[in-house]
Coordinates of C-alpha atoms (C1' of nucleotides) in Angstrom, one line a residue:
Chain A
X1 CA 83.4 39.0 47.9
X2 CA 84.0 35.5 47.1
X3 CA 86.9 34.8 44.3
X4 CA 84.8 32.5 42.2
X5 CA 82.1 34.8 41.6
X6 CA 82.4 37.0 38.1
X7 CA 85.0 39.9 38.8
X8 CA 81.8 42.6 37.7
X9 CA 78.2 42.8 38.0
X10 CA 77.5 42.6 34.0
X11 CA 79.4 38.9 34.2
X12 CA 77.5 37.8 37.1
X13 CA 74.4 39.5 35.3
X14 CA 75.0 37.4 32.6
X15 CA 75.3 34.0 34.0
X16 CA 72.3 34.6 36.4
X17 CA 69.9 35.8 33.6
X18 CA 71.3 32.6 31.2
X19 CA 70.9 29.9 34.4
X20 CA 66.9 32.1 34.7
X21 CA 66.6 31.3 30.6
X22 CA 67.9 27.7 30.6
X23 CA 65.8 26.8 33.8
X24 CA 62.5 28.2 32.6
X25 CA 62.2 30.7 35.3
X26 CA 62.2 33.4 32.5
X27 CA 60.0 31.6 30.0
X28 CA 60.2 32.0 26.2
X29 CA 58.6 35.0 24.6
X30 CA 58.8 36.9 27.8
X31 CA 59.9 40.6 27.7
X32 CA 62.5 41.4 29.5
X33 CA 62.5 45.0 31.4
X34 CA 65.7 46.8 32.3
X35 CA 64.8 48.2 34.9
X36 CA 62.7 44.9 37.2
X37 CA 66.1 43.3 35.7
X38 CA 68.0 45.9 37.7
X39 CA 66.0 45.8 40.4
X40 CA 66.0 41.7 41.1
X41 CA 69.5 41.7 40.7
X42 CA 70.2 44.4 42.6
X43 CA 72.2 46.0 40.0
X44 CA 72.0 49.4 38.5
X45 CA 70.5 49.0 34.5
X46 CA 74.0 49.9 33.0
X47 CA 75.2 46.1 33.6
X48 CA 72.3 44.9 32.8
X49 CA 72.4 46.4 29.2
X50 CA 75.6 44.9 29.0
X51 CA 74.2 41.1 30.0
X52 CA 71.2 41.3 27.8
X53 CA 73.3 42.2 24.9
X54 CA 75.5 39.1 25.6
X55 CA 73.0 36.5 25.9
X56 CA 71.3 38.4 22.7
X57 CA 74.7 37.4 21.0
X58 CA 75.0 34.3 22.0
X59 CA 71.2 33.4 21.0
X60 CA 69.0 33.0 24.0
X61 CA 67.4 36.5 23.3
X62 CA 66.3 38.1 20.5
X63 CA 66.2 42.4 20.3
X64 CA 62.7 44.1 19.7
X65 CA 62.5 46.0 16.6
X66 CA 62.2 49.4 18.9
X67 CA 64.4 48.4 21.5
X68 CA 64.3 45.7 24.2
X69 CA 64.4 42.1 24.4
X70 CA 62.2 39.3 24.7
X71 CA 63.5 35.4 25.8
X72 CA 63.6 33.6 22.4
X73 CA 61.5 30.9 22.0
X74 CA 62.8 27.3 21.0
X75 CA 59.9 24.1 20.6
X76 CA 61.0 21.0 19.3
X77 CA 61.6 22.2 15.8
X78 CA 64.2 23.9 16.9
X79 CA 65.7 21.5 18.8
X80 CA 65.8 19.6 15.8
X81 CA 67.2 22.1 13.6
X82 CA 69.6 23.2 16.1
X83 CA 71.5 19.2 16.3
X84 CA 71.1 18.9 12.5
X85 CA 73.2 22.5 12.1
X86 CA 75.5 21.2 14.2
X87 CA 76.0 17.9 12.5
X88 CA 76.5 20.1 9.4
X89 CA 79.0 22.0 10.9
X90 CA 80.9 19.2 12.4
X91 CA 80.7 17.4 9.3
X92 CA 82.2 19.8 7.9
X93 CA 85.1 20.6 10.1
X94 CA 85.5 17.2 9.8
X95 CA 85.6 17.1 6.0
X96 CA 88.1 20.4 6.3
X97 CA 90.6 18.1 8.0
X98 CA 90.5 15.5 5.9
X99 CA 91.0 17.6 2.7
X100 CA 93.4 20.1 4.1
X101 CA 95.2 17.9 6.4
X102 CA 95.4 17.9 10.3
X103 CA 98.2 18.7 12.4
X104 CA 99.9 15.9 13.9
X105 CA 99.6 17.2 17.5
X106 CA 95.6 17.6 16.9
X107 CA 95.4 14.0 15.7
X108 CA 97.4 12.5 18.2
X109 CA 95.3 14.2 20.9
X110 CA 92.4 13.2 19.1
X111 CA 93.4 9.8 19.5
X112 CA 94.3 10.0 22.8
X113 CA 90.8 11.2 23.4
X114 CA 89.4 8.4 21.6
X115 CA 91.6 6.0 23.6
X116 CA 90.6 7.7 26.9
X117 CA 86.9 7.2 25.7
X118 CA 87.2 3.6 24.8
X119 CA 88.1 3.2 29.0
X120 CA 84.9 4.8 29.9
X121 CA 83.1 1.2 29.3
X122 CA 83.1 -1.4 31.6
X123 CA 81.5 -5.2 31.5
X124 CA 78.2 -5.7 30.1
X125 CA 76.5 -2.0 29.7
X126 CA 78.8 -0.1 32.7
X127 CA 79.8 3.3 31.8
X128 CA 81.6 6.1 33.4
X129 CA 78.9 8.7 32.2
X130 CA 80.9 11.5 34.1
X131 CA 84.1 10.5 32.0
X132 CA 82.5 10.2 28.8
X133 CA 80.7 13.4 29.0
X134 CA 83.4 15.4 29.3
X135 CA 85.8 13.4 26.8
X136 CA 83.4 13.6 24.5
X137 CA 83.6 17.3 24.7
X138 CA 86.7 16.9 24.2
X139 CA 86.8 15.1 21.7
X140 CA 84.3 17.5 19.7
X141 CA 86.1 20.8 20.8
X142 CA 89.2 19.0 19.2
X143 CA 87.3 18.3 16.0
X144 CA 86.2 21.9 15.5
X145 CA 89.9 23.2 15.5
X146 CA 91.6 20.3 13.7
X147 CA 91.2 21.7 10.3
X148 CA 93.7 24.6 11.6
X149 CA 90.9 27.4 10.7
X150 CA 89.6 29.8 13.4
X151 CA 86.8 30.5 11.9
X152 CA 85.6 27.4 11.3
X153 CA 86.3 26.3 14.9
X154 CA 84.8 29.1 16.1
X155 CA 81.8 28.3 14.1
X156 CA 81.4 25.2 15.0
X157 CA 81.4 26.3 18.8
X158 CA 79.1 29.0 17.9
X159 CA 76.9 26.1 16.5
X160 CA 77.0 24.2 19.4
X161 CA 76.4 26.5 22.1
X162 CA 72.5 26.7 22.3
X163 CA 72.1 24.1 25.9
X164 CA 70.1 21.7 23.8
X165 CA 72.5 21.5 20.9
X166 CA 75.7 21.1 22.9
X167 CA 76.9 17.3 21.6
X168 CA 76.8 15.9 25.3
X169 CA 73.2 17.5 26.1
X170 CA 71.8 14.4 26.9
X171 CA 74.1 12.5 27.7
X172 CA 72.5 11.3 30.8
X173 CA 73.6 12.7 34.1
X174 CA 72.1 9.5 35.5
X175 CA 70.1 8.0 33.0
X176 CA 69.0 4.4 33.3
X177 CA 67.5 3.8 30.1
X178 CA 69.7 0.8 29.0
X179 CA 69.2 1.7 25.2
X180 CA 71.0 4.8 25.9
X181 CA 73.9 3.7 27.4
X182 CA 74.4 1.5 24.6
X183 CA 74.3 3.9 22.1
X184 CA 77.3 5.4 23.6
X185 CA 79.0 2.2 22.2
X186 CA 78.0 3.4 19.0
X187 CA 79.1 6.5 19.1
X188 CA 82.2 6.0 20.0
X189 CA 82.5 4.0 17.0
X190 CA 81.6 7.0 14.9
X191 CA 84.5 8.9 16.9
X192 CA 86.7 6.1 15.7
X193 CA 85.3 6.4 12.3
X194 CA 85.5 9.9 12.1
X195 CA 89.0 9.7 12.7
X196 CA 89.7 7.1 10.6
X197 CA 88.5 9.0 7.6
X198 CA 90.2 12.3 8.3
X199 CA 93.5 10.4 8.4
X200 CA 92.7 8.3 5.3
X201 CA 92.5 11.9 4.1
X202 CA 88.5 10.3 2.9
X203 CA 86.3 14.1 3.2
X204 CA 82.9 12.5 2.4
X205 CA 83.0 10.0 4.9
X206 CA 84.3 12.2 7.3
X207 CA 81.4 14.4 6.8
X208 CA 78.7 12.5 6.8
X209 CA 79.7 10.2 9.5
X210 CA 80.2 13.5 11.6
X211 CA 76.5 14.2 10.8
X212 CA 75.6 10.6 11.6
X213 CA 76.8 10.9 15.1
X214 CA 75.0 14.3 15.8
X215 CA 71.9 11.9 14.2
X216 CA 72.3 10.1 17.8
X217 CA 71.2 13.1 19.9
X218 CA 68.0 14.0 17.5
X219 CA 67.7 10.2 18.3
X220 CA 67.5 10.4 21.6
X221 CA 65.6 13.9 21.7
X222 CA 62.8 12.1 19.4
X223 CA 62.4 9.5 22.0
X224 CA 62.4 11.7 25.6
X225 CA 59.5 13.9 23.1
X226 CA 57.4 10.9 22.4
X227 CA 58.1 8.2 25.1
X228 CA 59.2 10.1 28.1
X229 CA 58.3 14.0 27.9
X230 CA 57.8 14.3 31.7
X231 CA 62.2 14.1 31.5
X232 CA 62.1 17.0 29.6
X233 CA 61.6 19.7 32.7
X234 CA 64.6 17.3 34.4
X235 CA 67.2 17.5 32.0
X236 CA 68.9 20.7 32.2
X237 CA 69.3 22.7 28.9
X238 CA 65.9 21.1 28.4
X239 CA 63.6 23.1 30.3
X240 CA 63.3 26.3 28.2
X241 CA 61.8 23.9 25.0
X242 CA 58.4 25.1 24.7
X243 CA 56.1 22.6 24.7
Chain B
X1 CA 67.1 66.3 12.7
X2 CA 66.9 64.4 9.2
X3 CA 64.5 61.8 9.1
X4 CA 66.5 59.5 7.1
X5 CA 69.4 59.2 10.0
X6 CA 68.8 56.2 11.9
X7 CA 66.9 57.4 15.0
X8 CA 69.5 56.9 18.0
X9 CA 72.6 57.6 18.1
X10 CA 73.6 54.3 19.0
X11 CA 72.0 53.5 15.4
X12 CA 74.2 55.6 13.6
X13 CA 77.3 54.8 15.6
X14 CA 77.0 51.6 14.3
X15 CA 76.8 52.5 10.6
X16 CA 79.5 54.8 11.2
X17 CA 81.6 52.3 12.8
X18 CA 80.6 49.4 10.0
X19 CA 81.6 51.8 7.6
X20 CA 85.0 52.7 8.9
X21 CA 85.7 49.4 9.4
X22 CA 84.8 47.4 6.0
X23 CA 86.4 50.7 4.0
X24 CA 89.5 49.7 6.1
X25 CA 90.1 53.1 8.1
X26 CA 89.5 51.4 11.0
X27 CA 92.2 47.7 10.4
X28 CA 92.0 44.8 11.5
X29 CA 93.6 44.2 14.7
X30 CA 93.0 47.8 16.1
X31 CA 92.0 48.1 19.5
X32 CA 89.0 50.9 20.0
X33 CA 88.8 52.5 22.7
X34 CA 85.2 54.1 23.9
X35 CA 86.5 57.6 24.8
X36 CA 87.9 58.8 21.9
X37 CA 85.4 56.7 19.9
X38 CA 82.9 58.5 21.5
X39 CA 84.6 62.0 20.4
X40 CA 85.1 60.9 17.0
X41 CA 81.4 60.9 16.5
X42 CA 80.4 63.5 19.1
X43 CA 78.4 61.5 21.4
X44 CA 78.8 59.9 24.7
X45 CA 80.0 56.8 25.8
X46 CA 76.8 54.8 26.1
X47 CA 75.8 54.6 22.7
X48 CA 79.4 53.9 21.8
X49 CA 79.2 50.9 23.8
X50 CA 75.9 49.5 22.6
X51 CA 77.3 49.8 18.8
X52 CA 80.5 48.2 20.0
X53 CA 78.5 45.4 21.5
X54 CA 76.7 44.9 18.1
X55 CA 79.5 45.2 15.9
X56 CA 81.2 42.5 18.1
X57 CA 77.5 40.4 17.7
X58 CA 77.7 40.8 13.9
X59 CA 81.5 39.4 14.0
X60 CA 83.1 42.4 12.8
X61 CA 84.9 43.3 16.2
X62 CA 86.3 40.8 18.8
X63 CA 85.8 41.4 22.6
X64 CA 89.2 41.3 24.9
X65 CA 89.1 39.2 27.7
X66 CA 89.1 42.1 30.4
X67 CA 87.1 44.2 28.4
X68 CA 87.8 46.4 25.5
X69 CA 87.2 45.5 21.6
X70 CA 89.8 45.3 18.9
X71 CA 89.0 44.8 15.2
X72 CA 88.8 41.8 13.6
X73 CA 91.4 41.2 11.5
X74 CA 90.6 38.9 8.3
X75 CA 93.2 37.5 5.4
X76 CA 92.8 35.8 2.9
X77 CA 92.0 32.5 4.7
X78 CA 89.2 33.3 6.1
X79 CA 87.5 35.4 2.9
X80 CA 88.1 31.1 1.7
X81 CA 86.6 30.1 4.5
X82 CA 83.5 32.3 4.7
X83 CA 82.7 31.6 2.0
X84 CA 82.9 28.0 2.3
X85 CA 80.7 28.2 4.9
X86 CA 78.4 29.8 3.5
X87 CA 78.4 27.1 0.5
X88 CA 77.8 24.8 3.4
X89 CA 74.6 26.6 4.7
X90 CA 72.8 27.7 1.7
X91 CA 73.3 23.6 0.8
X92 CA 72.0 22.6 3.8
X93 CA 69.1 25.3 3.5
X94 CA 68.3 23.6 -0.1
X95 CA 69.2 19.9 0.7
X96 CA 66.2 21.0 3.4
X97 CA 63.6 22.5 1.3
X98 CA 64.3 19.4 -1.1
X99 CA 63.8 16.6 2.2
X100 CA 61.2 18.3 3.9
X101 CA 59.6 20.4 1.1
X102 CA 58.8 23.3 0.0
X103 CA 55.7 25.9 0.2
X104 CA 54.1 26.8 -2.9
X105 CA 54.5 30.0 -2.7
X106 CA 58.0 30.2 -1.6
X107 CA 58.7 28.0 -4.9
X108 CA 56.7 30.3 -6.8
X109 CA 58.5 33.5 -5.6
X110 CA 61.9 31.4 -6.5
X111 CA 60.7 30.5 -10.1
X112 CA 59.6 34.5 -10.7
X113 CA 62.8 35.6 -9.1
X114 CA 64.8 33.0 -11.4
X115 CA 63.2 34.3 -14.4
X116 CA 63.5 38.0 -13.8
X117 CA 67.2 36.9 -13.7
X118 CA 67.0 35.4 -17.2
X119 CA 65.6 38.5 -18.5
X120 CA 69.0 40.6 -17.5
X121 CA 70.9 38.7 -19.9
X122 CA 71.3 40.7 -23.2
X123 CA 72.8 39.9 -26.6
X124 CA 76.3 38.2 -26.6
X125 CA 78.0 39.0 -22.9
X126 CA 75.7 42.1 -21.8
X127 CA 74.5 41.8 -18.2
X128 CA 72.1 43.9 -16.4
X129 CA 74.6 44.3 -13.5
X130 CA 72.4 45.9 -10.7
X131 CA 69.3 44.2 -11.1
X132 CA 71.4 41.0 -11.3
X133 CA 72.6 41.3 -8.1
X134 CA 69.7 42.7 -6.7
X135 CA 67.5 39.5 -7.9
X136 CA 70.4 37.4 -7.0
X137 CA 70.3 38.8 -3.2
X138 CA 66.6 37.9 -3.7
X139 CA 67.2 34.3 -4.6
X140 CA 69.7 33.6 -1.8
X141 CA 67.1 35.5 0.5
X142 CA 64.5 33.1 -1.2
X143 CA 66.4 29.9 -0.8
X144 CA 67.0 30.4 3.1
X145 CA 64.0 30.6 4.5
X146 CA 62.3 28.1 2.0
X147 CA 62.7 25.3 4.1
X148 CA 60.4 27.1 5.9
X149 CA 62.4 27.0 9.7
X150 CA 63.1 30.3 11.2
X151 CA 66.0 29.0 12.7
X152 CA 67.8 27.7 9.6
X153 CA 66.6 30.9 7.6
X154 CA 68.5 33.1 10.1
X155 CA 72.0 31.4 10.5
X156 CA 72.3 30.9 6.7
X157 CA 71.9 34.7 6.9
X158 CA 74.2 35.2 9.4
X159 CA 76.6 32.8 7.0
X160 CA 76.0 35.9 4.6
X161 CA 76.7 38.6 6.9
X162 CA 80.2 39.4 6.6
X163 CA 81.0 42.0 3.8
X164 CA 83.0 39.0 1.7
X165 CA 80.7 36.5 2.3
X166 CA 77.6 37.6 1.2
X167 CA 76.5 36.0 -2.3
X168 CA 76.6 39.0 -4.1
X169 CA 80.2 40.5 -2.4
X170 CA 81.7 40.3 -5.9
X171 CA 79.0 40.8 -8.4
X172 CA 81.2 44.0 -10.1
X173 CA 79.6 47.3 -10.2
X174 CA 81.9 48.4 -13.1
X175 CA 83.6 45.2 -13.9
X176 CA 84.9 45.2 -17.0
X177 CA 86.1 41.1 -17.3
X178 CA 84.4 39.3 -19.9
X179 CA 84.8 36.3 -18.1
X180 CA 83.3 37.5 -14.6
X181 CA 80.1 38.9 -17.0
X182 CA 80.0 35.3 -18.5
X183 CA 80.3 33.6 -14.7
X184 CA 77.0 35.3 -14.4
X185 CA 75.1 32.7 -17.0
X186 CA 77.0 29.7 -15.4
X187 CA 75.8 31.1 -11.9
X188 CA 72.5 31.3 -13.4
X189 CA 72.7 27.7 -14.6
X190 CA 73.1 26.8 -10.8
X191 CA 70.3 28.7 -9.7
X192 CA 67.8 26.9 -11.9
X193 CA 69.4 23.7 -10.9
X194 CA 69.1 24.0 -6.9
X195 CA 65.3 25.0 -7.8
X196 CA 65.1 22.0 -10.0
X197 CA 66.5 19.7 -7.4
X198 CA 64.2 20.9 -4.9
X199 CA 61.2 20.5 -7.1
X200 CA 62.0 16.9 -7.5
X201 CA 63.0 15.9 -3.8
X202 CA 67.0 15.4 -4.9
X203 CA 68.0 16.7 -1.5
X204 CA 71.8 15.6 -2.1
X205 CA 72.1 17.3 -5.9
X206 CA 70.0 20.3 -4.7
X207 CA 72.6 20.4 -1.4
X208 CA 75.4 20.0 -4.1
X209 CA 74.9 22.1 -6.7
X210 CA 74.5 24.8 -4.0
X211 CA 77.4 24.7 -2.2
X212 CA 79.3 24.5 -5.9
X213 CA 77.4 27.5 -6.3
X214 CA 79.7 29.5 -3.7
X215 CA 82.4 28.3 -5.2
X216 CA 81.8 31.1 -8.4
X217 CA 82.8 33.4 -5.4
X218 CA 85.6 31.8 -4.3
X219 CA 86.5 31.5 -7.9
X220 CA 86.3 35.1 -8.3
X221 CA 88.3 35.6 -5.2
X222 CA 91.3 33.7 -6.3
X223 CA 91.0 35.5 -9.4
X224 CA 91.2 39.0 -7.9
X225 CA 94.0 38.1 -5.5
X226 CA 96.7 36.1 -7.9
X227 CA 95.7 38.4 -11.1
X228 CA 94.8 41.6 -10.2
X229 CA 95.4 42.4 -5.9
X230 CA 95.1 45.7 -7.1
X231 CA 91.4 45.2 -6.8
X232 CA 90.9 44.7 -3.5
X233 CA 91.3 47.9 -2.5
X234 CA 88.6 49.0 -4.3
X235 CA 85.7 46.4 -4.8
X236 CA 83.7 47.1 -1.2
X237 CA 84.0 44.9 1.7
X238 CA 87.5 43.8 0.5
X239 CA 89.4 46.5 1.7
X240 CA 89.4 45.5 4.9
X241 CA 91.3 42.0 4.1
X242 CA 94.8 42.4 5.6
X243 CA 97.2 41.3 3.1
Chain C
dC1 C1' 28.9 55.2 18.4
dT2 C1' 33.1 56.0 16.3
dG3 C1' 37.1 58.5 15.2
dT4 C1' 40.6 61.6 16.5
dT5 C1' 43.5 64.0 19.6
dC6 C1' 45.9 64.9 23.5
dG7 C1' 48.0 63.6 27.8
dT8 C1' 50.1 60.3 30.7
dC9 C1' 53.2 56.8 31.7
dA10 C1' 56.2 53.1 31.1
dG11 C1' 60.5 52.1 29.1
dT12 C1' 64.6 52.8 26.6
dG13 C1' 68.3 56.3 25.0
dT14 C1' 71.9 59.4 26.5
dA15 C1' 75.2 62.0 29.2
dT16 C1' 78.1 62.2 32.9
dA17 C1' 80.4 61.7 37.3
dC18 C1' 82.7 58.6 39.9
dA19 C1' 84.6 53.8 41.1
dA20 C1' 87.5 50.2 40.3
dG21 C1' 90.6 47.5 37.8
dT22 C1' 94.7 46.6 34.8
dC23 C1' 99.0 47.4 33.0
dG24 C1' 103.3 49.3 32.4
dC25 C1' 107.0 51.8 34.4
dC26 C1' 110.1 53.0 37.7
dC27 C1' 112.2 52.7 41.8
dT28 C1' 113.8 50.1 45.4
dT29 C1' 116.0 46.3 47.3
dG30 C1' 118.4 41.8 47.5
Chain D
dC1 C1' 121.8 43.2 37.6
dA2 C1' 117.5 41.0 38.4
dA3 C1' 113.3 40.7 40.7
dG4 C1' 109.7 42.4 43.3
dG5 C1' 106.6 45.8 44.8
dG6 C1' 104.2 49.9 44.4
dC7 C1' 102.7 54.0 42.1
dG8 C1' 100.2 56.3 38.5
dA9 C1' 97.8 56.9 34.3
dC10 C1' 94.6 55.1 31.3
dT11 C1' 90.5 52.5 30.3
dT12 C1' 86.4 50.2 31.4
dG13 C1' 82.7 49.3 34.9
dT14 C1' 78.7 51.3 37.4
dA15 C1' 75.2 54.3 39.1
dT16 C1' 72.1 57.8 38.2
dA17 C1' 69.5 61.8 36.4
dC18 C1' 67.3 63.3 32.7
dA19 C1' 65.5 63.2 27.7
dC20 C1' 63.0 61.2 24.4
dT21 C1' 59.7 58.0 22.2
dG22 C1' 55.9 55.1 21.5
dA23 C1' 51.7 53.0 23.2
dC24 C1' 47.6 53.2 25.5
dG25 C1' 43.6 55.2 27.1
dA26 C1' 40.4 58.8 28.1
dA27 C1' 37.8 62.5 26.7
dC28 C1' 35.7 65.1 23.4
dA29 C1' 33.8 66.1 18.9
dG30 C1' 31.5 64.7 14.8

DNA sequence: CTGTTCGTCAGTGTATACAAGTCGCCCTTG
DNA sequence: CAAGGGCGACTTGTATACACTGACGAACAG
């Protein structure tokens, strides 16, 4: 049995069943059966009570009132509502920081990230999307825990774990769409910003430029709804949006 | 088999197990293990599991990376915290309603609810403590889903779920402090601001004037844990805070 | 034709036996 | 004495049989 796979069948049950959610194969408002779960996985329905109840936890399902579960349903409001929650909890773990004071260490990784980031852009509009994808998730996971609370950082994760309201959801596997790779630009500035603020020990501005920059993925939501919804089925974590 | 037990035992496993672990029997930091779990309350393993699972969903347990659960263990930090979040989302839950407006008849239900409240003020510093903090559960209730988005409606509730952070955690059964009883008409105050603010689209004062509005809790908090720690033992969902 | 009742069945709830993994301890060996 | 390996107990993972419940439909009575 290969190494990489899940040590037990309720892991590997769980990250099946999410990739089937995210994708659309299992489409929102379906019920979900125990036992033609059990049976297309292969699996008896013990582990696959032990998946649904994860993905019900982490918000992809929601539990029937008598038992069972049911794919949740997300359209375009949610999406919305999703990216302003996380700018409101960003901004506010941003805000935390700044009042309470960050740890040296997080700061100084903070600005390394920042600096790492700022290497990502090349001549004219070139940028290493790969790169800035996953500093940028850096660079948010870092924000979450600066404050030194747990629970706030794990809040904030929490908030950003839905596949549409992740901060680098769209940022463009291979986009081409010249408007969004300069808005990159711009966000990095609100990185640069953000940190500016929490150092300057400024809470307000650290909190609503926080919520700013999540403003720049319901920006670029907005525009793949009303200019370009055929993207929509392409962009993974997009799929599952019910249209 | 009484009607008014929850129907499975899976149900009652987790009131059980809630119960044992807010009235701190079961501390913070405890690992539970499913076998003698499951002979505590005479059943078998499964349900045990499926309450374990929940518990861990509702945040009151935390799941060990190979497997296993341990209770959570809370201090004083994060009853702050908590409760700062919670301040956070009910703001962002009335900043909301004020933006995108408000139905009628969610305003209207808000205005009676605010007014029932007035009428449990007596003479002087008389309170009508349990229909206070039943109307005031109402209000917070109220003011979640008034924005009218399922999504934000349910995360400010889960904001509310732990047994400190809900709005009415402190409102004293038998508490015999003038000055907690007089917190009650300042509170009060609030509440007919944030529906004021919302009524006249003042999304940043109704936002505001929330999340100040948590802040009588925290207040209270402080109060209970420099003044009088003896407190905590007894005022529910504070026993389990480790100290 | 409509209402009610009973049966069937699909689906989850529960118990339990067995498998497999993890961790600590002890023994062995260098 | 230290380090490494292996053994064993303890705990969770998994399969499965059976119980229970709720929903739907058919049949019968009013």
């Amino acid at each position: 049995m290969k190494v990489s796979e899940a040590a037990t069948h309720g892991r590997r049950a769980v990250i099946e069943l999410r990739e089937k959610i995210v994708s659309g194969e299992l489409p929102g408002g379906m019920r979900l059966f125990e036992v033609s779960l059990a049976e297309t996985l292969e699996i008896s329905r013990t582990p696959v009570r032990e998946a649904l109840s994860r993905l019900a936890e982490e918000g992809l399902l929601d539990r029937l009132p008598n038992g069972g579960f049911v794919v949740r349903r997300f359209g375009y409001e949610d999406v919305i509502d999703s990216i302003e929650l996380r700018g409101v909890m960003e901004g506010t773990a941003a805000r935390l920081a700044a009042e309470r004071g960050a740890s040296p260490e997080g700061l100084a990784r903070l600005h390394e990230i920042v600096e790492k980031i700022d290497a990502c852009f090349g001549e004219g509009d070139a940028v290493d999307f790969d790169a800035y994808s996953d500093l940028n998730e850096d660079f948010h996971r870092e924000l979450a825990g600066l404050c030194g609370s747990e629970m706030i950082r794990r809040e904030v994760e929490r908030a950003s774990a839905l596949p549409f309201a992740s901060p680098s959801a769209f940022l463009p596997n291979r986009m081409e769409i010249a408007a969004f790779r300069r808005s990159l630009r711009s966000a990095q500035e609100q990185h640069k910003a953000i940190v500016n603020a929490i150092v300057g020990r400024e809470g307000a501005r650290a909190e609503f430029v926080a919520r700013e920059h999540a403003r720049t993925a319901r920006h670029n939501i907005e525009y793949i709804f009303n200019k370009d919804p055929d993207l929509l089925a392409k962009i993974p974590g997009l799929a599952l949006i019910h249209r």
